[in-house]
Coordinates of C-alpha atoms in Angstrom, one line a residue:
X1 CA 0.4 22.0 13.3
X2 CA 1.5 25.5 13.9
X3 CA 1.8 27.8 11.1
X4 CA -0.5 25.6 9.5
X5 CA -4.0 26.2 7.6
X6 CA -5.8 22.7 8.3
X7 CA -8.0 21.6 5.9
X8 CA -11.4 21.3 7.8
X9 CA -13.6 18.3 7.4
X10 CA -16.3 20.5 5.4
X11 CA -14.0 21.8 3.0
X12 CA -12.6 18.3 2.5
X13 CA -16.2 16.7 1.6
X14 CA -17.0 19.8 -0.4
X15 CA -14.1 19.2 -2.5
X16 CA -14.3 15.4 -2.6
X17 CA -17.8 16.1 -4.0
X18 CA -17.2 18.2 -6.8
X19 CA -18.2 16.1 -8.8
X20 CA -16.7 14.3 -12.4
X21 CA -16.6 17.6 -14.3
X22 CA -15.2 19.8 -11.5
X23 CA -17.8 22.4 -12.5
X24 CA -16.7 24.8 -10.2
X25 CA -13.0 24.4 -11.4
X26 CA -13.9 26.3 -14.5
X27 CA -15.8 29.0 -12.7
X28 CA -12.9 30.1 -11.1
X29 CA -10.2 30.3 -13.7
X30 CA -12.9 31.9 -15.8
X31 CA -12.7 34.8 -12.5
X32 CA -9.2 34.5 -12.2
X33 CA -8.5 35.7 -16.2
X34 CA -10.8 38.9 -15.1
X35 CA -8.8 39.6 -12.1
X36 CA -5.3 40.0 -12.7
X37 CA -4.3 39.3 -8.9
X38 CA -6.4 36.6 -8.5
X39 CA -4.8 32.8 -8.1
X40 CA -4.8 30.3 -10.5
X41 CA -6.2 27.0 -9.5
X42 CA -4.2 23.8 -10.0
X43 CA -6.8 21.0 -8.7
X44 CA -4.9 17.4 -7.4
X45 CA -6.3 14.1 -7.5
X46 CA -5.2 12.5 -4.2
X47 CA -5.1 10.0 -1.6
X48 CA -3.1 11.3 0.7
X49 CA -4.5 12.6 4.0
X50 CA -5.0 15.8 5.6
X51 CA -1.9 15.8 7.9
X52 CA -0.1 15.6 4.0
X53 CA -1.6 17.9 1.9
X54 CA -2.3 20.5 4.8
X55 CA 1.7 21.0 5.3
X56 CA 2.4 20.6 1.3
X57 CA -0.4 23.1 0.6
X58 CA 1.1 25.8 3.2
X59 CA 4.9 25.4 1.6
X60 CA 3.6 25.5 -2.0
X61 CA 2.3 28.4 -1.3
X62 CA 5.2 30.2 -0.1
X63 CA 7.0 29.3 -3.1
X64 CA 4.3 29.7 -5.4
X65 CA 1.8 32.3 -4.1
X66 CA -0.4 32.9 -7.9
X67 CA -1.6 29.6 -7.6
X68 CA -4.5 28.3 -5.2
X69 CA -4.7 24.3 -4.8
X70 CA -7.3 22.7 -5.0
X71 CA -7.4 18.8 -3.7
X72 CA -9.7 16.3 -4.9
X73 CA -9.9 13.2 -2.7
X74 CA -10.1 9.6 -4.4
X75 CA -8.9 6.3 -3.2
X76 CA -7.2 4.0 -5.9
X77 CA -10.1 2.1 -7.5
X78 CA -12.4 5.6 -7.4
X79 CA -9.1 7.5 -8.7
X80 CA -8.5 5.7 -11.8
X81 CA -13.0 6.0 -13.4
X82 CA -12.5 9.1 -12.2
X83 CA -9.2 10.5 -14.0
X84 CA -10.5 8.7 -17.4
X85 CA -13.8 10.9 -17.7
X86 CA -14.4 13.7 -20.2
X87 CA -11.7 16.4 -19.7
X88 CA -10.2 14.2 -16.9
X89 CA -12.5 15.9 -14.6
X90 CA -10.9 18.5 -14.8
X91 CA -7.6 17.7 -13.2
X92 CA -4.3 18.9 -13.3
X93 CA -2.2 16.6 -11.3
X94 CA -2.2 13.0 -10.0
X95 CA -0.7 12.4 -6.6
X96 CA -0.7 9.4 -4.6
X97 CA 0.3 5.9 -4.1
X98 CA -0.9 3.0 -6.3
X99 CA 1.4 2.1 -8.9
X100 CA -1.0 0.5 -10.5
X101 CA -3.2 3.0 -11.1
X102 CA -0.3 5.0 -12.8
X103 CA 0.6 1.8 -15.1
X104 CA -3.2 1.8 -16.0
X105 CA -3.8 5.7 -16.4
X106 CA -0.5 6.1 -18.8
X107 CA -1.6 2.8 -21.1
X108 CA -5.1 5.1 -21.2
X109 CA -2.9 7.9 -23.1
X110 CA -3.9 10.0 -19.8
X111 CA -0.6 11.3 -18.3
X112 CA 2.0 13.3 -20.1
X113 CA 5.5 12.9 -20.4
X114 CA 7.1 14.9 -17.8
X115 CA 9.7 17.4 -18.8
X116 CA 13.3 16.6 -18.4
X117 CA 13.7 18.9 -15.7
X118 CA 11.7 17.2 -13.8
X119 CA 12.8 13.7 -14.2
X120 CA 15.9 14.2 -12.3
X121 CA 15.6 12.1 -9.2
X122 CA 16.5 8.5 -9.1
X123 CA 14.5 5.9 -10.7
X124 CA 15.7 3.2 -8.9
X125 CA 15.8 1.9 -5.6
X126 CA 17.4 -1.4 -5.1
X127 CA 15.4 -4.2 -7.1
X128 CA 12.1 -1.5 -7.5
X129 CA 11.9 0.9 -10.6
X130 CA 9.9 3.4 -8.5
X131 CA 9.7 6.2 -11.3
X132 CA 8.1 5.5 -15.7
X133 CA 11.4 4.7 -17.7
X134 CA 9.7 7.0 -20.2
X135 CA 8.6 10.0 -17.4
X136 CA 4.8 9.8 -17.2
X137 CA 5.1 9.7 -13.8
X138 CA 8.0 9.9 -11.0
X139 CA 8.2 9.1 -7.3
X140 CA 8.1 12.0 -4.7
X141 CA 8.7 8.9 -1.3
X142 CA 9.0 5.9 -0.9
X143 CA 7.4 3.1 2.1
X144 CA 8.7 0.2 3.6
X145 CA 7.5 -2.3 4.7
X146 CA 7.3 -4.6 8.4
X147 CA 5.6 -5.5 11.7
X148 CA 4.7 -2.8 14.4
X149 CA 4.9 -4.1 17.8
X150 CA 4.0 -4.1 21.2
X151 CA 7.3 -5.2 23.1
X152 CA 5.5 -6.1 26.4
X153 CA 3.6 -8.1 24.6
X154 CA 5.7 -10.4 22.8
X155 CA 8.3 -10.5 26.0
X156 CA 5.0 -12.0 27.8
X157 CA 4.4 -14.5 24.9
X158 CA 8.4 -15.1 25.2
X159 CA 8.8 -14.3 21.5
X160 CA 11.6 -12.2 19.7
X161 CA 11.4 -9.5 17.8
X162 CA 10.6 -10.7 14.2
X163 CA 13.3 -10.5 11.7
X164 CA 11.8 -12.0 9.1
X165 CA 8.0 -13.1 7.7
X166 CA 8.8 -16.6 8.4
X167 CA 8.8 -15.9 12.3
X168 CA 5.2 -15.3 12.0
X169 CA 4.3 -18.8 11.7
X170 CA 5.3 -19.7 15.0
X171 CA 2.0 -21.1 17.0
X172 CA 2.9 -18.5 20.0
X173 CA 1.5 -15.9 17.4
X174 CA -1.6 -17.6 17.3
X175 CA -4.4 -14.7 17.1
X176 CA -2.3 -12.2 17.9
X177 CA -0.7 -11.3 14.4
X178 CA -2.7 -8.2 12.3
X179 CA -3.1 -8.9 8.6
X180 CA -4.7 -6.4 6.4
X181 CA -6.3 -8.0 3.6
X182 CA -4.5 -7.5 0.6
X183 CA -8.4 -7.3 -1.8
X184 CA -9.2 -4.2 0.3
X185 CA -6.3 -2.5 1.8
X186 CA -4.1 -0.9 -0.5
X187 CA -0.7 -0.8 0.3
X188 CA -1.3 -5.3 1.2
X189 CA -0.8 -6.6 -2.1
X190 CA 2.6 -5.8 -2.3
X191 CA 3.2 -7.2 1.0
X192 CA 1.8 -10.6 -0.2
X193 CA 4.3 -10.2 -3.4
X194 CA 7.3 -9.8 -1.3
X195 CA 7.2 -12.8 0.3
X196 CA 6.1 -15.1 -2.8
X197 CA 9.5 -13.7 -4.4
X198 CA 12.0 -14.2 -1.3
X199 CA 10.3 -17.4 -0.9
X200 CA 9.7 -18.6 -4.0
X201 CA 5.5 -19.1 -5.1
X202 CA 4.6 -22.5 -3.0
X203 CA 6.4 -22.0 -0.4
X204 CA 5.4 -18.5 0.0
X205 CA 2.0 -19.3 -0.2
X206 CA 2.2 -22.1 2.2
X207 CA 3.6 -19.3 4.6
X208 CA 0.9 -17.2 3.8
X209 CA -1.9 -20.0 4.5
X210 CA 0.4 -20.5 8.6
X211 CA 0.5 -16.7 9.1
X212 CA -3.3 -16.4 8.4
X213 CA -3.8 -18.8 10.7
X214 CA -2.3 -17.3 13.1
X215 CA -3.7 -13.6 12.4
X216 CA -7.1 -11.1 13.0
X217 CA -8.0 -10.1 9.5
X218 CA -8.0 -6.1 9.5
X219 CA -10.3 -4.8 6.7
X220 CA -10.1 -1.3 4.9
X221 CA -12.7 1.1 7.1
X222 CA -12.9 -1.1 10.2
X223 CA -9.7 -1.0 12.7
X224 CA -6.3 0.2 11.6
X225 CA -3.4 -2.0 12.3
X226 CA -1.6 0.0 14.8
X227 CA -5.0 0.6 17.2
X228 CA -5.1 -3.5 16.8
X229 CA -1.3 -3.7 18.1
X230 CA -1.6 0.1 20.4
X231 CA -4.9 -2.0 21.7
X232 CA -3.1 -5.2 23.1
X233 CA -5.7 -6.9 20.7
X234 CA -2.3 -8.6 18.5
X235 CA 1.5 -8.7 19.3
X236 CA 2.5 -7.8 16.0
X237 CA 0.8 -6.0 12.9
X238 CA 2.0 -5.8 9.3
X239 CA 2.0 -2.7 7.9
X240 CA 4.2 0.1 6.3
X241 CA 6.3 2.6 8.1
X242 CA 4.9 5.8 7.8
X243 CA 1.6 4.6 9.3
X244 CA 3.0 3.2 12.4
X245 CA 5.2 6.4 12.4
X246 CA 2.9 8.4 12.9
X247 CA 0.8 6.1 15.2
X248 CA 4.2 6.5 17.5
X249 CA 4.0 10.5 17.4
X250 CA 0.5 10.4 18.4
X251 CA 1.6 8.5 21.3
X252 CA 0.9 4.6 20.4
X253 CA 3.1 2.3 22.6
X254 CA 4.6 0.6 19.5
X255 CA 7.5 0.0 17.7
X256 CA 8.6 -0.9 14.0
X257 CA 10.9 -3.8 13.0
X258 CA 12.2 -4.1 8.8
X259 CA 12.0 -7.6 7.8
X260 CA 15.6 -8.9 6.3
X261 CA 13.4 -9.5 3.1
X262 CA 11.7 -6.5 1.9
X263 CA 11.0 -3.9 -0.9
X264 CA 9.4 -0.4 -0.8
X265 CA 6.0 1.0 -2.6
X266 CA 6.5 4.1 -4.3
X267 CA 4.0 7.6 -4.1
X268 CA 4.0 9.3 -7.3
X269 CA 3.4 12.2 -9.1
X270 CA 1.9 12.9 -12.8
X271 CA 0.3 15.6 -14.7
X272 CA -2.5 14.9 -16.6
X273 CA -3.0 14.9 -20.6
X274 CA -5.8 17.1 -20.8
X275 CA -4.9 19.5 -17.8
X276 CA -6.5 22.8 -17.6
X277 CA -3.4 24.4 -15.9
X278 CA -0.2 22.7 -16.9
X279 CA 1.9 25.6 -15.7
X280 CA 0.5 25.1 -12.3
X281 CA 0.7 21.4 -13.1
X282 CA 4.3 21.2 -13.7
X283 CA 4.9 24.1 -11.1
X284 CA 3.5 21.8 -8.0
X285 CA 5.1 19.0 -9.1
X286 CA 8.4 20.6 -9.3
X287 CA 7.7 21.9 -5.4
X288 CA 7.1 18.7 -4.4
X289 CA 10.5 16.9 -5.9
X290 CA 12.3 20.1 -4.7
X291 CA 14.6 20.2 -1.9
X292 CA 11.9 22.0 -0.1
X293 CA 8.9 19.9 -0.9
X294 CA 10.7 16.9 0.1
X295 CA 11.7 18.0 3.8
X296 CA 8.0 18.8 4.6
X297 CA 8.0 14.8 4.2
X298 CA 10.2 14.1 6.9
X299 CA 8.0 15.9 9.3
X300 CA 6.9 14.3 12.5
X301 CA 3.2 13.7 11.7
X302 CA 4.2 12.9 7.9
X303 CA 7.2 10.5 8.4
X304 CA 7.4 9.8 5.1
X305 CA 10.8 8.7 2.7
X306 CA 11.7 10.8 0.8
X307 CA 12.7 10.3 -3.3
X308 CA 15.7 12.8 -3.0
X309 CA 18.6 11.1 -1.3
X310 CA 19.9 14.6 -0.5
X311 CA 17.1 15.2 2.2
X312 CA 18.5 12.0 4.3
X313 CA 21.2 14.5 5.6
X314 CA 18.4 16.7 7.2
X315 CA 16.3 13.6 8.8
X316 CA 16.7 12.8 12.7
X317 CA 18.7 10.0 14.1
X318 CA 18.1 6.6 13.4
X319 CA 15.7 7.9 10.7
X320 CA 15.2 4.8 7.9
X321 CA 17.3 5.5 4.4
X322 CA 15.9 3.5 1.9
X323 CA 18.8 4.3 -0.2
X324 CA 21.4 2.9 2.6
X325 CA 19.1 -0.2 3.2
X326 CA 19.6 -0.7 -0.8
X327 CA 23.2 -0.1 -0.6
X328 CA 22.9 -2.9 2.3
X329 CA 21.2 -5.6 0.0
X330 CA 18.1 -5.8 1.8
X331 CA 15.7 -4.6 -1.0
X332 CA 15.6 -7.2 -3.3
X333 CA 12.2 -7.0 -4.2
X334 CA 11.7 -6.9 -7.7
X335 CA 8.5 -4.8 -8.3
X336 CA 8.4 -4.8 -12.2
X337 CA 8.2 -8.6 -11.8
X338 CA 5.3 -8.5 -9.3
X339 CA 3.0 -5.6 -10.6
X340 CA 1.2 -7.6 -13.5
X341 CA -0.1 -9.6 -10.6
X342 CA -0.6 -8.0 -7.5
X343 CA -5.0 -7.8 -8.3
X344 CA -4.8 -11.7 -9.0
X345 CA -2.8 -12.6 -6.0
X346 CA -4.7 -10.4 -4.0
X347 CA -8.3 -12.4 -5.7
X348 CA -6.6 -15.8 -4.4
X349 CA -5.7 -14.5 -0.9
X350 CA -9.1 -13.5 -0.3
X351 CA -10.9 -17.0 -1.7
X352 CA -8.2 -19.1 0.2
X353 CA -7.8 -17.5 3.4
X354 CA -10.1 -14.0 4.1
X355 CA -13.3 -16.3 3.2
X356 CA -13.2 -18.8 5.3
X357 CA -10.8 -17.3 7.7
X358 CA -12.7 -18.7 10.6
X359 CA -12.3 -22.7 9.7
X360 CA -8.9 -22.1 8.2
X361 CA -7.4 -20.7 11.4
X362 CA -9.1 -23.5 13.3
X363 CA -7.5 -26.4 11.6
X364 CA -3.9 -24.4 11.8
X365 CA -4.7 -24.7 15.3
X366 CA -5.2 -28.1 15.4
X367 CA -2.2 -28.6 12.9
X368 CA 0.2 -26.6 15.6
X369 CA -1.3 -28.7 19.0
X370 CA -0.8 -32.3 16.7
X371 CA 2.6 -31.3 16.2
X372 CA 3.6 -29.8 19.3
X373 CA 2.2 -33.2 20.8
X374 CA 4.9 -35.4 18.7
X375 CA 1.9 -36.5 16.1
X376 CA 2.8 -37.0 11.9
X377 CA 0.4 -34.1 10.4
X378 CA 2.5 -33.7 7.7
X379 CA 0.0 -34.4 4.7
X380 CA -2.8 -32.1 7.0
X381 CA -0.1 -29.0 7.1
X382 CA 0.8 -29.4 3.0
X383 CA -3.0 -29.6 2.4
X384 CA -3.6 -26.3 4.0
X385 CA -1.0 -25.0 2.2
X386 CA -1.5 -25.8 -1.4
X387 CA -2.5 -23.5 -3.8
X388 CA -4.7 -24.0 -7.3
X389 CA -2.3 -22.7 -9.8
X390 CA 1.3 -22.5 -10.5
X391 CA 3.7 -19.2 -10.8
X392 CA 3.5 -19.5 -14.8
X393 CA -0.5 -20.3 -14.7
X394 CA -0.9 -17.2 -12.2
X395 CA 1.6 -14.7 -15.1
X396 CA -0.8 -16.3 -17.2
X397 CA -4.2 -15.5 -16.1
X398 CA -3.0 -12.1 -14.1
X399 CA -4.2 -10.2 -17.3
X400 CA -7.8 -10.8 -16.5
X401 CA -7.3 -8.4 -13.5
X402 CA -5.3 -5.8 -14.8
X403 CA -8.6 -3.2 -14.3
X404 CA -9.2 -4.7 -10.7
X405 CA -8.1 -2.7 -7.9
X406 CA -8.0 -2.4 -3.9
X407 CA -11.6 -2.4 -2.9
X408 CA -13.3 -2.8 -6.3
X409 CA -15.7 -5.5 -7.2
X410 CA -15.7 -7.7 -11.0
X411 CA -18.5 -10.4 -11.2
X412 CA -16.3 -10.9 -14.3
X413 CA -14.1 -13.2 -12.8
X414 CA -16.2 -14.8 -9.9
X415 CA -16.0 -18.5 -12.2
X416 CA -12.5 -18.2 -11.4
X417 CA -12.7 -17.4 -7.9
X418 CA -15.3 -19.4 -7.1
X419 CA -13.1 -22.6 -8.3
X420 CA -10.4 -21.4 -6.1
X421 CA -13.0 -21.1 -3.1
X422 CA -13.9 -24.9 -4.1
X423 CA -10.1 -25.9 -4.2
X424 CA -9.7 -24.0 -0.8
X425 CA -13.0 -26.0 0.9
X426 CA -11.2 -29.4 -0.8
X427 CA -8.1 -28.8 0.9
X428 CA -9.6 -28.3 4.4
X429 CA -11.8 -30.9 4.1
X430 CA -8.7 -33.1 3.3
X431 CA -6.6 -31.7 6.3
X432 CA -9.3 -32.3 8.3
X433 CA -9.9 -36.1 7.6
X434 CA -6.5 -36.4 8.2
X435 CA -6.8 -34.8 11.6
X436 CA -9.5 -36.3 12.5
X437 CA -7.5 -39.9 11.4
X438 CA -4.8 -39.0 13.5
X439 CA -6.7 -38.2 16.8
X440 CA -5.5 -34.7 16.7
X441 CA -8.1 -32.6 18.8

C-alpha cells in the first residue's frame, strides 16, 4: 500500500452516514465556488471496498487534481432506495457491481446517457452484454466465476480438481463444498443462472438440490468463502476470482479452478441524471475506462479483469483473459437471458434448499449411502430434485421480483414462497417414505 492514502475506518462510516441528502456535499461546493483553488467534489455511490477505491482515489488524483472524491458506501439493495431520493442524494456517479441495480435505476429515468467518448470499450464478452446498448451505463471489469480450493484437501478425499459444476455432486464432497446463498450474497445468483442454462432448468436444479446437499451454506456477514476453504472447514468453495485472488495475496493456501461452463458478472459505471457535478462525473469515469484507471485493477490486492482488452498485455503470467477464454468458447452464458430472473431464482433457492438445509442434506446423505450400497433410490433422488415450476412459469412470474434484491426482504411475495416451502416439505417427505421403504439407513 505504499504511496497510498488509506481510507481510515472513521472516514469510511462518516461518509457512509451522510445521510440521503448529502448535506454536507453542498456545503462544500458552495466553499469551493468562493475559493478558486479549492477542489471540486465529485461524490460516488459504491460497493467496492477500501483496497479499491483507496488505489483509484490516489491515481485519479494525479490525473485530475481540482477534483476531491468523495465515496459513499451502499451495498446493492441499500444502493438502488438510495440513488432514487430527491436530488439522487446528491450523487454524481454510480460505481459497482449489480447489474440489476443499473437495469432498475436506468428504467427509473436516473442515469444519463453517457457520451460517445466514453462508450468506446467493448460491450460484449462472449454470450454477456456487459455494457447498456443505449450507454447509460458501461463496464470498467469483469469477474469470473469457480471453485477455490484447498489441494491437500481434496488429494486426502482422493478427489480431482473440479472441472465442471457437476463434479460437485459426488458424495466424497459431502459437507465439505461452500455455497453462498444466492438471497443474500450478491455476486450468487448468477452463479445459480449459469448452471440452469448449461444444464438446462430441471436438470440444473436437480444439481442444485445434490450440491446443496453436499455443501455449508455461507451467508452474507458471517464467514467468507475462502476463510471456510483457507480454514480446512470445506474442500472446495464457490465463489468469483477476484475474491479468492486476493485471499491468495494475503497468504490463504488456496487455489482457483474455471469451470468449462461459465460466464462473467460485470462492474459498471454510470453518471447520474440529476448530478451536481457532471464534469467531475464524466471526468472520473473517463479515468476509470482509461488505460491508466484500468491497470490500477490488475493490482495485486485488487485482481480485478479489466474491460479494456488492451491492459491484458501489462498483467502477469498466467493472469485470466476473459477476452481469450471468450475467444476459447468457454463463456457461453447468456446474461440478457438470465437477468429478468436472477431475484426469483434466488427466492426458490432459498425456500427449497437454504430453509431446510439441515433435513435436505440429511436425506442426500441417505440417498448417496442407498446407492453406494447397490439399493434402487431412484424415485427418492428425482423427489429431492424436483422443482414447483417450469422455465416458462418461472419467465412468467420473474416480474414480481424485478424490485427484490441481494439481502432485501418483500412480505409481498411470501404466498408464493411459502407454497414453494410446502412443495419442498412434500418432496422430502416423499423421498423419505421411500427411504425408509427401501431400508436405506
Amino acid at each position: 500500500m505504499s504511496g497510498v492514502r488509506p481510507i481510515s475506518p472513521r472516514r469510511r462510516r462518516l461518509l457512509a452516514g451522510l445521510g440521503g441528502a448529502l448535506t454536507l456535499a453542498p456545503l462544500a461546493r458552495c466553499l469551493a465556488s468562493n475559493d478558486a483553488h479549492a477542489q471540486t467534489p465529485v461524490v460516488v455511490v459504491t460497493a467496492y471496498p477500501d483496497e479499491v477505491m483507496s488505489r483509484i482515489e490516489a491515481a485519479f488524483h494525479t490525473t485530475y487534481p481540482q477534483y476531491r472524491l468523495q465515496f459513499v458506501w451502499r451495498m446493492p439493495n441499500d444502493a438502488l432506495p438510495y440513488l432514487l431520493q430527491d436530488h439522487q442524494a446528491g450523487a454524481d456517479v454510480y460505481w459497482s457491481a449489480s447489474p440489476r441495480t443499473y437495469a432498475a435505476l436506468k428504467q427509473a429515468g436516473a442515469l444519463r446517457q453517457l457520451p460517445q467518448t466514453l462508450r468506446t470499450l467493448p460491450g460484449r464478452i462472449g454470450g454477456a452484454q456487459i455494457a447498456d446498448v443505449e450507454g447509460h451505463f458501461v463496464a470498467t471489469e469483469v469477474a469470473g466465476y469457480g471453485f477455490a480450493y484447498d489441494l491437500a484437501q481434496l488429494d486426502a478425499l482422493h478427489l480431482p480438481v473440479p472441472a465442471d459444476w457437476d463434479a460437485l455432486r459426488d458424495p466424497r464432497y459431502a459437507g465439505r463444498v461452500a455455497l453462498p446463498i444466492p438471497a443474500t450474497v450478491g455476486f450468487a445468483p448468477v452463479m445459480v443462472d449459469i448452471v440452469l442454462q448449461a444444464y438446462g432448468w430441471d436438470a440444473g436444479w436437480a444439481l442444485w438440490s445434490e450440491i446443496a446437499g453436499n455443501a455449508q451454506l455461507v451467508d452474507r456477514g458471517a464467514s467468507f468463502v475462502t476463510d471456510k476453504v483457507g480454514r480446512g472447514d470445506c474442500a472446495v468453495g464457490l465463489s468469483i476470482d477476484f475474491f479468492v485472488a486476493s485471499a491468495i495475496a494475503n497468504g490463504q493456501p488456496l487455489r482457483f479452478a474455471y469451470p468449462r461452463h461459465n460466464g462473467i458478472n460485470p462492474g459498471q459505471v454510470a453518471i447520474t441524471t440529476d448530478a451536481p457535478n457532471p464534469e467531475g462525473a464524466e471526468a472520473f469515469t473517463a479515468f476509470v475506462l482509461s488505460e491508466a484507471g484500468q491497470r490500477v485493477l490488475l493490482h495485486p490486492d485488487i485482481r480485478k479483469l479489466p474491460a479494456r482488452p488492451g491492459v491484458y498485455a501489462d498483467a502477469p503470467a498466467g493472469y485470466y483473459n476473459p477476452y481469450a477464454a471468450a475467444r476459447a468458447g468457454g463463456l457461453d452464458y447468456n446474461a440478457a437471458r438470465g437477468q429478468p430472473r436472477l431475484a426469483l431464482s434466488a427466492a426458490l433457492f432459498q425456500q427449497m434448499w437454504v430453509e431446510p438445509h439441515k433435513e435436505q442434506r440429511a436425506l442426500w446423505q441417505r440417498v448417496h449411502a442407498a446407492e453406494a450400497a447397490g439399493i434402487a433410490v431412484g424415485d427418492a433422488r428425482a423427489a429431492l430434485s424436483a422443482v414447483p415450476l417450469s422455465e416458462t412459469q418461472a419467465d412468467a412470474l420473474a416480474p414480481m421480483f424485478k424490485r427484490r434484491l441481494e439481502g432485501s426482504v418483500d412480505t409481498e411475495r411470501s404466498t408464493l414462497e411459502r407454497r414453494w416451502a410446502r412443495f419442498a416439505a412434500q418432496q422430502r417427505s416423499i423421498a423419505a417414505r421411500i427411504l425408509d421403504t427401501q431400508g436405506a439407513a
